[in-house]
Each structure stands twice: as structure tokens, then as C-alpha cells.
Amino acid sequence: MKVLIVDDDQSKTKMIATALCEAGIELSNLEHVTTARQARVRLRSDRYDLVLIDVAIPDSIESDIDRRGGIELMRDVYTQDSYFPPTCTIGVTGFGELVEQSRRDFSMWGVAFVYFDPSGNAWREVIQNAARVCIRRTQKSPRPTYLTDLAIVCALSTPELEAILANGWKWTQIPITSEHWQFHSTELEYENHRFQVRACACPRMGTESATIAAMKMIEYFRPKFLAMTGIAAGVRGRGNPGDIVAADPAWNWGCGKWIRRGEESEFLPSPHQLPLDATIRGYIDALRQDTHSRQQKSGDVGAARSQILHFQVLIGPMATAGRLL
């Protein structure tokens, strides 16, 4: 259970924190920031069960209070893919003149809103009820409805998909009505657990085709993990064929715009970098340290390919683009 309070008023924050603790939330589960910029950093990197956002907050420590700063923050969190939307959000203000407009703004996103009156208890009841619901939800939350453990998107049918289908996993083709893409399925057993794996190939090279393939995999099979086989340019000596590469961060190399400087054109890049999910990074780090299992997996494929598949697990920055290097 993680709670984030975004408020620059220390007195109000203390009263809200006390109310949350009275509702059953541990003090160690509360986080507090005073600016919109600090909140953006937290909400891009972590998932929160409950977030309380003050309407009038400064953008940064050196900024004046923006009377719509909290509303702008909430709008970005709910509309931009770089954020993790919280399970529950509550808007808060102690300014009476901001109540009506703020209530309308927050309601557009289905977000609860309270007027903080330190002499009353209405705000306290709303916040504590939301906290109790979040506690119950975390205690009884069902497992994610994944239908597949792993989906593999291959850069092309030849050679990537051909190599996957020839790995000895007994693949079968999945017929999907009104779908011209070909999908393949197999089931693996490892340490008394069965795992469903799906695979498909992009019809052509490029980020657009890969994006469509990934979306189709997610739509049809809801995989827990999505991986891709293909070619990645790297620094000679730092990687080998067969290595697993986890991108951290990842960005689109082609983002930006072209401008004219006199008689010449110049490209101004504008990358938006996405960090590796913390949970997935934990799995990747564990695999990097488990050299025994990786050596065992490499030896299972036969002498002809064992050297290639004696793989490393690498983590590093990766850019993708619509053209090849």
C-alpha cells in the first residue's frame, strides 16, 4: 500500500497524514512531495494506490504557487503514457474560492475532490473512506488476468521466426478468424510449472510494424512479458549474438524536428526516454547473477549452437528508429 501526498502546506499535510494513519495506513507507507515537478518524478517511476493532490501547488521549489498546478498535474498523469495512474486519486484545496471550478475539473476525470476545512470533518471522512477501500483492494486484489506467460515478437519471418520455431518447443499454429497474421503457440514445463508461449513475426522491418505486432499480441493473448528477437547495433566487444539486452532507458531516435539554418537543414532531436520497469529489472538482475542456470540453458541446445547461446544478460540504453544503422 503506497500513498503519495502532493501538498506544499505542511500543516495541512500533517493533518491529512494523521487522518490516513487513523484509517489504518502505516506511516512508513506515506510519501510527501511539495511541488508538481517532484510529483511527476515519483509518478513516472512508481505505482501508488492512493494519491492526494493539492490544487494550488508550485511547479518547482523556486516557483510561485500555481493555482491550477495540481489540476495540470492530474491531467498529465491521466493522459500521458509516461505516468503510472494511481488506483485512487483525491483532489484537495483549502481555498474556498477554488472549490467549484476545481470540483468540475477533477470530476471530468472521475476523481474525487474535497474542500479542506481544518475546523470540519467532511474532508476527513472522504479521505479515510478512500484509504479503507484501498486497503481492502490491496488485501483482496485478484491476480492479473494474464492469458499467456510470454509473447515473442520476431523482427521478420526469416531468419528470426524460423529460428524460434526450430528450437524444439513443438510449436503449433493458432487459427484466428478474420486475422491474416500468423501466430504460433507452445507450452513449456519447468520445475513443475507450465508456461504458455506465443510467437509471431512482423511483416516488414521498422518500428511501425513492430508496434502493430506487439499490440496484436497484447490484444489476443494478454502476455505477462513481451520480448523481441532481432538485430540490435552495439559496441564491438561488449555483446555477442544470442545475448539478451534489456533497454534502460529506451527512446525513439527519430523524435524531433527538422529546421532550416541558412541554406542547410538541421535535425533537432527531442528524445523522451522511458526507464525499465522496476519489477522487470529485478528479474533481469536475478538472471544476470544466476550464471549456473544460463550455462545449463546454453548446453541444452547441442554443441552446434551452444557457443552462440552461451549468452550474457545486458542492461543499457537503447534507441529505436524507423531506419537501420
mmCIF file of N, CA and C in Angstrom, residues 80-201:
data_model
loop_
_atom_site.group_PDB
_atom_site.id
_atom_site.type_symbol
_atom_site.label_atom_id
_atom_site.label_comp_id
_atom_site.label_asym_id
_atom_site.label_seq_id
_atom_site.Cartn_x
_atom_site.Cartn_y
_atom_site.Cartn_z
ATOM 1 N N GLN A 80 -1.018 10.947 -20.216
ATOM 2 C CA GLN A 80 0.284 10.668 -20.814
ATOM 3 C C GLN A 80 0.785 9.283 -20.407
ATOM 4 N N ASP A 81 1.299 8.541 -21.383
ATOM 5 C CA ASP A 81 1.728 7.162 -21.159
ATOM 6 C C ASP A 81 2.953 7.044 -20.268
ATOM 7 N N SER A 82 3.674 8.123 -20.039
ATOM 8 C CA SER A 82 4.895 8.042 -19.236
ATOM 9 C C SER A 82 4.611 7.953 -17.739
ATOM 10 N N TYR A 83 3.340 8.107 -17.344
ATOM 11 C CA TYR A 83 2.979 8.055 -15.922
ATOM 12 C C TYR A 83 2.275 6.745 -15.585
ATOM 13 N N PHE A 84 2.332 6.372 -14.300
ATOM 14 C CA PHE A 84 1.546 5.267 -13.773
ATOM 15 C C PHE A 84 0.324 5.866 -13.068
ATOM 16 N N PRO A 85 -0.871 5.805 -13.663
ATOM 17 C CA PRO A 85 -2.054 6.369 -12.999
ATOM 18 C C PRO A 85 -2.319 5.647 -11.681
ATOM 19 N N PRO A 86 -2.546 6.373 -10.601
ATOM 20 C CA PRO A 86 -2.814 5.723 -9.312
ATOM 21 C C PRO A 86 -4.167 5.028 -9.308
ATOM 22 N N THR A 87 -4.323 4.084 -8.398
ATOM 23 C CA THR A 87 -5.595 3.382 -8.270
ATOM 24 C C THR A 87 -6.702 4.343 -7.854
ATOM 25 N N CYS A 88 -6.387 5.254 -6.948
ATOM 26 C CA CYS A 88 -7.374 6.230 -6.461
ATOM 27 C C CYS A 88 -6.693 7.583 -6.319
ATOM 28 N N THR A 89 -7.385 8.637 -6.758
ATOM 29 C CA THR A 89 -6.860 9.996 -6.654
ATOM 30 C C THR A 89 -7.903 10.886 -5.992
ATOM 31 N N ILE A 90 -7.449 11.782 -5.121
ATOM 32 C CA ILE A 90 -8.342 12.747 -4.471
ATOM 33 C C ILE A 90 -7.732 14.136 -4.618
ATOM 34 N N GLY A 91 -8.517 15.071 -5.131
ATOM 35 C CA GLY A 91 -8.091 16.454 -5.200
ATOM 36 C C GLY A 91 -8.452 17.176 -3.911
ATOM 37 N N VAL A 92 -7.582 18.091 -3.480
ATOM 38 C CA VAL A 92 -7.774 18.791 -2.204
ATOM 39 C C VAL A 92 -7.452 20.270 -2.397
ATOM 40 N N THR A 93 -8.224 21.131 -1.740
ATOM 41 C CA THR A 93 -7.864 22.544 -1.672
ATOM 42 C C THR A 93 -8.372 23.142 -0.371
ATOM 43 N N GLY A 94 -7.603 24.100 0.133
ATOM 44 C CA GLY A 94 -8.030 24.836 1.309
ATOM 45 C C GLY A 94 -8.538 26.224 0.969
ATOM 46 N N PHE A 95 -8.584 26.555 -0.340
ATOM 47 C CA PHE A 95 -9.062 27.856 -0.791
ATOM 48 C C PHE A 95 -10.523 27.749 -1.204
ATOM 49 N N GLY A 96 -11.394 28.434 -0.483
ATOM 50 C CA GLY A 96 -12.822 28.354 -0.768
ATOM 51 C C GLY A 96 -13.182 28.827 -2.156
ATOM 52 N N GLU A 97 -12.460 29.831 -2.665
ATOM 53 C CA GLU A 97 -12.788 30.377 -3.982
ATOM 54 C C GLU A 97 -12.410 29.429 -5.125
ATOM 55 N N LEU A 98 -11.635 28.393 -4.834
ATOM 56 C CA LEU A 98 -11.235 27.440 -5.869
ATOM 57 C C LEU A 98 -12.094 26.180 -5.891
ATOM 58 N N VAL A 99 -13.016 26.062 -4.953
ATOM 59 C CA VAL A 99 -13.735 24.799 -4.772
ATOM 60 C C VAL A 99 -14.567 24.427 -5.987
ATOM 61 N N GLU A 100 -15.439 25.307 -6.455
ATOM 62 C CA GLU A 100 -16.392 24.938 -7.503
ATOM 63 C C GLU A 100 -15.696 24.590 -8.814
ATOM 64 N N GLN A 101 -14.768 25.437 -9.255
ATOM 65 C CA GLN A 101 -14.073 25.155 -10.510
ATOM 66 C C GLN A 101 -13.214 23.902 -10.391
ATOM 67 N N SER A 102 -12.555 23.748 -9.256
ATOM 68 C CA SER A 102 -11.704 22.570 -9.062
ATOM 69 C C SER A 102 -12.533 21.298 -9.037
ATOM 70 N N ARG A 103 -13.703 21.359 -8.424
ATOM 71 C CA ARG A 103 -14.568 20.180 -8.374
ATOM 72 C C ARG A 103 -14.975 19.764 -9.790
ATOM 73 N N ARG A 104 -15.283 20.754 -10.641
ATOM 74 C CA ARG A 104 -15.644 20.437 -12.027
ATOM 75 C C ARG A 104 -14.449 19.850 -12.781
ATOM 76 N N ASP A 105 -13.269 20.434 -12.571
ATOM 77 C CA ASP A 105 -12.077 19.951 -13.275
ATOM 78 C C ASP A 105 -11.740 18.513 -12.885
ATOM 79 N N PHE A 106 -11.786 18.212 -11.604
ATOM 80 C CA PHE A 106 -11.448 16.862 -11.149
ATOM 81 C C PHE A 106 -12.520 15.853 -11.556
ATOM 82 N N SER A 107 -13.785 16.277 -11.555
ATOM 83 C CA SER A 107 -14.862 15.340 -11.890
ATOM 84 C C SER A 107 -14.798 14.902 -13.349
ATOM 85 N N MET A 108 -14.185 15.717 -14.215
ATOM 86 C CA MET A 108 -14.052 15.342 -15.623
ATOM 87 C C MET A 108 -13.236 14.065 -15.790
ATOM 88 N N TRP A 109 -12.397 13.754 -14.812
ATOM 89 C CA TRP A 109 -11.565 12.548 -14.863
ATOM 90 C C TRP A 109 -12.033 11.503 -13.858
ATOM 91 N N GLY A 110 -13.226 11.703 -13.314
ATOM 92 C CA GLY A 110 -13.750 10.740 -12.355
ATOM 93 C C GLY A 110 -12.990 10.731 -11.048
ATOM 94 N N VAL A 111 -12.421 11.870 -10.678
ATOM 95 C CA VAL A 111 -11.590 11.969 -9.483
ATOM 96 C C VAL A 111 -12.368 12.674 -8.373
ATOM 97 N N ALA A 112 -12.303 12.116 -7.167
ATOM 98 C CA ALA A 112 -12.975 12.722 -6.017
ATOM 99 C C ALA A 112 -12.281 14.030 -5.637
ATOM 100 N N PHE A 113 -13.045 14.919 -5.021
ATOM 101 C CA PHE A 113 -12.498 16.214 -4.632
ATOM 102 C C PHE A 113 -13.073 16.613 -3.276
ATOM 103 N N VAL A 114 -12.222 17.186 -2.403
ATOM 104 C CA VAL A 114 -12.688 17.623 -1.086
ATOM 105 C C VAL A 114 -12.174 19.032 -0.801
ATOM 106 N N TYR A 115 -12.997 19.775 -0.083
ATOM 107 C CA TYR A 115 -12.582 21.081 0.429
ATOM 108 C C TYR A 115 -12.010 20.872 1.819
ATOM 109 N N PHE A 116 -10.765 21.278 2.005
ATOM 110 C CA PHE A 116 -10.101 21.082 3.288
ATOM 111 C C PHE A 116 -10.429 22.241 4.219
ATOM 112 N N ASP A 117 -11.283 21.950 5.191
ATOM 113 C CA ASP A 117 -11.626 22.911 6.236
ATOM 114 C C ASP A 117 -11.119 22.333 7.550
ATOM 115 N N PRO A 118 -10.040 22.871 8.096
ATOM 116 C CA PRO A 118 -9.453 22.270 9.299
ATOM 117 C C PRO A 118 -10.396 22.211 10.489
ATOM 118 N N SER A 119 -11.448 23.032 10.481
ATOM 119 C CA SER A 119 -12.391 23.020 11.602
ATOM 120 C C SER A 119 -13.501 21.997 11.422
ATOM 121 N N GLY A 120 -13.598 21.376 10.236
ATOM 122 C CA GLY A 120 -14.648 20.398 9.969
ATOM 123 C C GLY A 120 -14.103 18.992 9.814
ATOM 124 N N ASN A 121 -15.029 18.047 9.564
ATOM 125 C CA ASN A 121 -14.644 16.645 9.427
ATOM 126 C C ASN A 121 -15.038 16.026 8.088
ATOM 127 N N ALA A 122 -15.711 16.789 7.212
ATOM 128 C CA ALA A 122 -16.167 16.216 5.945
ATOM 129 C C ALA A 122 -14.987 15.722 5.114
ATOM 130 N N TRP A 123 -13.928 16.512 5.031
ATOM 131 C CA TRP A 123 -12.751 16.109 4.257
ATOM 132 C C TRP A 123 -12.127 14.842 4.835
ATOM 133 N N ARG A 124 -12.119 14.767 6.171
ATOM 134 C CA ARG A 124 -11.510 13.619 6.839
ATOM 135 C C ARG A 124 -12.246 12.328 6.495
ATOM 136 N N GLU A 125 -13.581 12.386 6.478
ATOM 137 C CA GLU A 125 -14.369 11.185 6.188
ATOM 138 C C GLU A 125 -14.119 10.688 4.768
ATOM 139 N N VAL A 126 -14.058 11.611 3.801
ATOM 140 C CA VAL A 126 -13.821 11.213 2.409
ATOM 141 C C VAL A 126 -12.454 10.550 2.265
ATOM 142 N N ILE A 127 -11.435 11.172 2.833
ATOM 143 C CA ILE A 127 -10.076 10.643 2.713
ATOM 144 C C ILE A 127 -9.943 9.302 3.421
ATOM 145 N N GLN A 128 -10.528 9.179 4.602
ATOM 146 C CA GLN A 128 -10.416 7.919 5.339
ATOM 147 C C GLN A 128 -11.203 6.802 4.664
ATOM 148 N N ASN A 129 -12.370 7.117 4.108
ATOM 149 C CA ASN A 129 -13.133 6.091 3.381
ATOM 150 C C ASN A 129 -12.350 5.591 2.167
ATOM 151 N N ALA A 130 -11.737 6.523 1.440
ATOM 152 C CA ALA A 130 -10.929 6.123 0.283
ATOM 153 C C ALA A 130 -9.748 5.263 0.716
ATOM 154 N N ALA A 131 -9.125 5.626 1.829
ATOM 155 C CA ALA A 131 -7.988 4.847 2.328
ATOM 156 C C ALA A 131 -8.410 3.434 2.702
ATOM 157 N N ARG A 132 -9.560 3.304 3.349
ATOM 158 C CA ARG A 132 -10.025 1.961 3.753
ATOM 159 C C ARG A 132 -10.346 1.101 2.530
ATOM 160 N N VAL A 133 -10.942 1.712 1.505
ATOM 161 C CA VAL A 133 -11.228 0.961 0.278
ATOM 162 C C VAL A 133 -9.928 0.496 -0.373
ATOM 163 N N CYS A 134 -8.923 1.372 -0.410
ATOM 164 C CA CYS A 134 -7.633 0.998 -0.995
ATOM 165 C C CYS A 134 -6.980 -0.136 -0.213
ATOM 166 N N ILE A 135 -7.097 -0.098 1.101
ATOM 167 C CA ILE A 135 -6.532 -1.171 1.926
ATOM 168 C C ILE A 135 -7.211 -2.491 1.607
ATOM 169 N N ARG A 136 -8.543 -2.476 1.523
ATOM 170 C CA ARG A 136 -9.271 -3.711 1.201
ATOM 171 C C ARG A 136 -8.920 -4.203 -0.194
ATOM 172 N N ARG A 137 -8.765 -3.267 -1.135
ATOM 173 C CA ARG A 137 -8.455 -3.657 -2.508
ATOM 174 C C ARG A 137 -7.082 -4.331 -2.584
ATOM 175 N N THR A 138 -6.098 -3.789 -1.872
ATOM 176 C CA THR A 138 -4.766 -4.387 -1.906
ATOM 177 C C THR A 138 -4.739 -5.735 -1.205
ATOM 178 N N GLN A 139 -5.573 -5.901 -0.184
ATOM 179 C CA GLN A 139 -5.608 -7.172 0.537
ATOM 180 C C GLN A 139 -6.300 -8.264 -0.264
ATOM 181 N N LYS A 140 -7.272 -7.874 -1.101
ATOM 182 C CA LYS A 140 -8.068 -8.860 -1.826
ATOM 183 C C LYS A 140 -7.916 -8.763 -3.338
ATOM 184 N N SER A 141 -6.905 -8.037 -3.792
ATOM 185 C CA SER A 141 -6.770 -7.845 -5.236
ATOM 186 C C SER A 141 -6.489 -9.174 -5.919
ATOM 187 N N PRO A 142 -7.241 -9.484 -6.993
ATOM 188 C CA PRO A 142 -7.018 -10.745 -7.710
ATOM 189 C C PRO A 142 -5.727 -10.702 -8.507
ATOM 190 N N ARG A 143 -5.263 -11.863 -8.879
ATOM 191 C CA ARG A 143 -4.095 -11.933 -9.729
ATOM 192 C C ARG A 143 -4.423 -11.335 -11.105
ATOM 193 N N PRO A 144 -3.448 -10.709 -11.758
ATOM 194 C CA PRO A 144 -3.704 -10.131 -13.087
ATOM 195 C C PRO A 144 -4.227 -11.184 -14.060
ATOM 196 N N THR A 145 -5.111 -10.768 -14.926
ATOM 197 C CA THR A 145 -5.744 -11.702 -15.859
ATOM 198 C C THR A 145 -4.866 -11.898 -17.091
ATOM 199 N N TYR A 146 -3.678 -12.439 -16.868
ATOM 200 C CA TYR A 146 -2.815 -12.765 -17.995
ATOM 201 C C TYR A 146 -3.289 -14.072 -18.616
ATOM 202 N N LEU A 147 -3.265 -14.146 -19.933
ATOM 203 C CA LEU A 147 -3.632 -15.367 -20.640
ATOM 204 C C LEU A 147 -2.404 -16.114 -21.153
ATOM 205 N N THR A 148 -1.273 -15.434 -21.202
ATOM 206 C CA THR A 148 -0.035 -16.006 -21.730
ATOM 207 C C THR A 148 1.123 -15.548 -20.858
ATOM 208 N N ASP A 149 2.100 -16.430 -20.684
ATOM 209 C CA ASP A 149 3.265 -16.055 -19.883
ATOM 210 C C ASP A 149 4.258 -15.216 -20.679
ATOM 211 N N LEU A 150 4.482 -15.587 -21.938
ATOM 212 C CA LEU A 150 5.476 -14.886 -22.746
ATOM 213 C C LEU A 150 5.000 -14.774 -24.186
ATOM 214 N N ALA A 151 5.110 -13.581 -24.752
ATOM 215 C CA ALA A 151 4.847 -13.362 -26.179
ATOM 216 C C ALA A 151 6.142 -12.897 -26.829
ATOM 217 N N ILE A 152 6.498 -13.534 -27.933
ATOM 218 C CA ILE A 152 7.741 -13.216 -28.638
ATOM 219 C C ILE A 152 7.398 -12.584 -29.984
ATOM 220 N N VAL A 153 7.817 -11.356 -30.172
ATOM 221 C CA VAL A 153 7.652 -10.669 -31.455
ATOM 222 C C VAL A 153 8.969 -10.780 -32.209
ATOM 223 N N CYS A 154 8.943 -11.417 -33.363
ATOM 224 C CA CYS A 154 10.154 -11.603 -34.168
ATOM 225 C C CYS A 154 10.247 -10.508 -35.223
ATOM 226 N N ALA A 155 11.457 -10.018 -35.438
ATOM 227 C CA ALA A 155 11.639 -8.911 -36.370
ATOM 228 C C ALA A 155 11.146 -9.263 -37.767
ATOM 229 N N LEU A 156 11.414 -10.481 -38.228
ATOM 230 C CA LEU A 156 10.981 -10.936 -39.550
ATOM 231 C C LEU A 156 10.723 -12.438 -39.508
ATOM 232 N N SER A 157 10.016 -12.941 -40.514
ATOM 233 C CA SER A 157 9.780 -14.386 -40.592
ATOM 234 C C SER A 157 11.082 -15.149 -40.789
ATOM 235 N N THR A 158 11.988 -14.562 -41.594
ATOM 236 C CA THR A 158 13.295 -15.157 -41.843
ATOM 237 C C THR A 158 14.378 -14.121 -41.539
ATOM 238 N N PRO A 159 15.322 -14.419 -40.648
ATOM 239 C CA PRO A 159 15.559 -15.718 -40.005
ATOM 240 C C PRO A 159 15.008 -15.841 -38.590
ATOM 241 N N GLU A 160 14.469 -14.738 -38.004
ATOM 242 C CA GLU A 160 14.168 -14.764 -36.569
ATOM 243 C C GLU A 160 13.078 -15.767 -36.204
ATOM 244 N N LEU A 161 11.896 -15.674 -36.861
ATOM 245 C CA LEU A 161 10.813 -16.588 -36.503
ATOM 246 C C LEU A 161 11.178 -18.031 -36.847
ATOM 247 N N GLU A 162 11.850 -18.231 -37.969
ATOM 248 C CA GLU A 162 12.270 -19.586 -38.327
ATOM 249 C C GLU A 162 13.136 -20.199 -37.234
ATOM 250 N N ALA A 163 14.030 -19.404 -36.668
ATOM 251 C CA ALA A 163 14.903 -19.912 -35.607
ATOM 252 C C ALA A 163 14.109 -20.242 -34.346
ATOM 253 N N ILE A 164 13.124 -19.398 -34.021
ATOM 254 C CA ILE A 164 12.297 -19.665 -32.838
ATOM 255 C C ILE A 164 11.505 -20.956 -33.019
ATOM 256 N N LEU A 165 10.907 -21.144 -34.184
ATOM 257 C CA LEU A 165 10.085 -22.336 -34.424
ATOM 258 C C LEU A 165 10.927 -23.606 -34.528
ATOM 259 N N ALA A 166 12.232 -23.454 -34.733
ATOM 260 C CA ALA A 166 13.119 -24.617 -34.855
ATOM 261 C C ALA A 166 13.862 -24.921 -33.556
ATOM 262 N N ASN A 167 13.411 -24.322 -32.443
ATOM 263 C CA ASN A 167 14.156 -24.521 -31.197
ATOM 264 C C ASN A 167 13.748 -25.774 -30.419
ATOM 265 N N GLY A 168 12.840 -26.589 -30.990
ATOM 266 C CA GLY A 168 12.475 -27.843 -30.347
ATOM 267 C C GLY A 168 11.340 -27.753 -29.351
ATOM 268 N N TRP A 169 10.574 -26.677 -29.369
ATOM 269 C CA TRP A 169 9.498 -26.491 -28.392
ATOM 270 C C TRP A 169 8.133 -26.993 -28.871
ATOM 271 N N LYS A 170 8.060 -27.647 -30.017
ATOM 272 C CA LYS A 170 6.815 -28.227 -30.532
ATOM 273 C C LYS A 170 5.727 -27.158 -30.719
ATOM 274 N N TRP A 171 5.982 -26.250 -31.620
ATOM 275 C CA TRP A 171 5.062 -25.153 -31.895
ATOM 276 C C TRP A 171 3.892 -25.615 -32.762
ATOM 277 N N THR A 172 2.734 -24.993 -32.551
ATOM 278 C CA THR A 172 1.565 -25.196 -33.409
ATOM 279 C C THR A 172 1.028 -23.829 -33.815
ATOM 280 N N GLN A 173 0.388 -23.774 -34.989
ATOM 281 C CA GLN A 173 -0.165 -22.509 -35.465
ATOM 282 C C GLN A 173 -1.549 -22.291 -34.870
ATOM 283 N N ILE A 174 -1.837 -21.032 -34.507
ATOM 284 C CA ILE A 174 -3.121 -20.680 -33.901
ATOM 285 C C ILE A 174 -4.006 -20.038 -34.962
ATOM 286 N N PRO A 175 -5.134 -20.649 -35.296
ATOM 287 C CA PRO A 175 -6.043 -20.012 -36.262
ATOM 288 C C PRO A 175 -6.885 -18.938 -35.579
ATOM 289 N N ILE A 176 -6.878 -17.731 -36.122
ATOM 290 C CA ILE A 176 -7.707 -16.639 -35.608
ATOM 291 C C ILE A 176 -8.546 -16.119 -36.765
ATOM 292 N N THR A 177 -9.858 -16.186 -36.609
ATOM 293 C CA THR A 177 -10.778 -15.779 -37.664
ATOM 294 C C THR A 177 -10.579 -14.307 -38.019
ATOM 295 N N SER A 178 -10.628 -14.007 -39.308
ATOM 296 C CA SER A 178 -10.515 -12.644 -39.850
ATOM 297 C C SER A 178 -9.189 -11.983 -39.496
ATOM 298 N N GLU A 179 -8.155 -12.770 -39.280
ATOM 299 C CA GLU A 179 -6.833 -12.225 -38.982
ATOM 300 C C GLU A 179 -5.817 -12.844 -39.937
ATOM 301 N N HIS A 180 -5.144 -11.998 -40.742
ATOM 302 C CA HIS A 180 -4.202 -12.520 -41.727
ATOM 303 C C HIS A 180 -2.819 -12.757 -41.142
ATOM 304 N N TRP A 181 -2.566 -12.283 -39.922
ATOM 305 C CA TRP A 181 -1.287 -12.551 -39.278
ATOM 306 C C TRP A 181 -1.255 -14.003 -38.807
ATOM 307 N N GLN A 182 -0.074 -14.592 -38.770
ATOM 308 C CA GLN A 182 0.097 -15.954 -38.285
ATOM 309 C C GLN A 182 0.700 -15.932 -36.882
ATOM 310 N N PHE A 183 0.046 -16.650 -35.976
ATOM 311 C CA PHE A 183 0.510 -16.749 -34.596
ATOM 312 C C PHE A 183 0.820 -18.206 -34.272
ATOM 313 N N HIS A 184 1.829 -18.408 -33.455
ATOM 314 C CA HIS A 184 2.270 -19.752 -33.103
ATOM 315 C C HIS A 184 2.259 -19.905 -31.587
ATOM 316 N N SER A 185 1.991 -21.133 -31.136
ATOM 317 C CA SER A 185 1.814 -21.385 -29.711
ATOM 318 C C SER A 185 2.584 -22.626 -29.281
ATOM 319 N N THR A 186 3.049 -22.610 -28.043
ATOM 320 C CA THR A 186 3.640 -23.796 -27.435
ATOM 321 C C THR A 186 3.454 -23.714 -25.926
ATOM 322 N N GLU A 187 3.670 -24.839 -25.278
ATOM 323 C CA GLU A 187 3.542 -24.921 -23.820
ATOM 324 C C GLU A 187 4.789 -25.592 -23.269
ATOM 325 N N LEU A 188 5.381 -24.975 -22.261
ATOM 326 C CA LEU A 188 6.604 -25.491 -21.659
ATOM 327 C C LEU A 188 6.347 -25.896 -20.220
ATOM 328 N N GLU A 189 7.130 -26.851 -19.744
ATOM 329 C CA GLU A 189 7.061 -27.248 -18.337
ATOM 330 C C GLU A 189 8.442 -27.076 -17.721
ATOM 331 N N TYR A 190 8.482 -26.357 -16.603
ATOM 332 C CA TYR A 190 9.751 -26.095 -15.936
ATOM 333 C C TYR A 190 9.513 -26.058 -14.436
ATOM 334 N N GLU A 191 10.209 -26.934 -13.709
ATOM 335 C CA GLU A 191 10.095 -27.024 -12.251
ATOM 336 C C GLU A 191 8.633 -27.141 -11.818
ATOM 337 N N ASN A 192 7.917 -28.081 -12.462
ATOM 338 C CA ASN A 192 6.520 -28.401 -12.142
ATOM 339 C C ASN A 192 5.551 -27.262 -12.441
ATOM 340 N N HIS A 193 5.945 -26.322 -13.262
ATOM 341 C CA HIS A 193 5.058 -25.239 -13.689
ATOM 342 C C HIS A 193 4.947 -25.274 -15.213
ATOM 343 N N ARG A 194 3.742 -24.971 -15.705
ATOM 344 C CA ARG A 194 3.517 -24.940 -17.149
ATOM 345 C C ARG A 194 3.405 -23.485 -17.608
ATOM 346 N N PHE A 195 4.038 -23.196 -18.725
ATOM 347 C CA PHE A 195 4.097 -21.837 -19.231
ATOM 348 C C PHE A 195 3.611 -21.797 -20.678
ATOM 349 N N GLN A 196 2.721 -20.832 -20.973
ATOM 350 C CA GLN A 196 2.206 -20.626 -22.318
ATOM 351 C C GLN A 196 3.070 -19.582 -23.037
ATOM 352 N N VAL A 197 3.493 -19.919 -24.259
ATOM 353 C CA VAL A 197 4.330 -19.012 -25.046
ATOM 354 C C VAL A 197 3.699 -18.825 -26.423
ATOM 355 N N ARG A 198 3.666 -17.585 -26.909
ATOM 356 C CA ARG A 198 3.159 -17.274 -28.236
ATOM 357 C C ARG A 198 4.257 -16.556 -29.027
ATOM 358 N N ALA A 199 4.197 -16.685 -30.345
ATOM 359 C CA ALA A 199 5.196 -16.030 -31.193
ATOM 360 C C ALA A 199 4.561 -15.587 -32.503
ATOM 361 N N CYS A 200 5.060 -14.490 -33.039
ATOM 362 C CA CYS A 200 4.640 -14.024 -34.363
ATOM 363 C C CYS A 200 5.784 -13.235 -34.973
ATOM 364 N N ALA A 201 5.669 -12.937 -36.254
ATOM 365 C CA ALA A 201 6.704 -12.170 -36.948
ATOM 366 C C ALA A 201 6.105 -10.903 -37.533
#
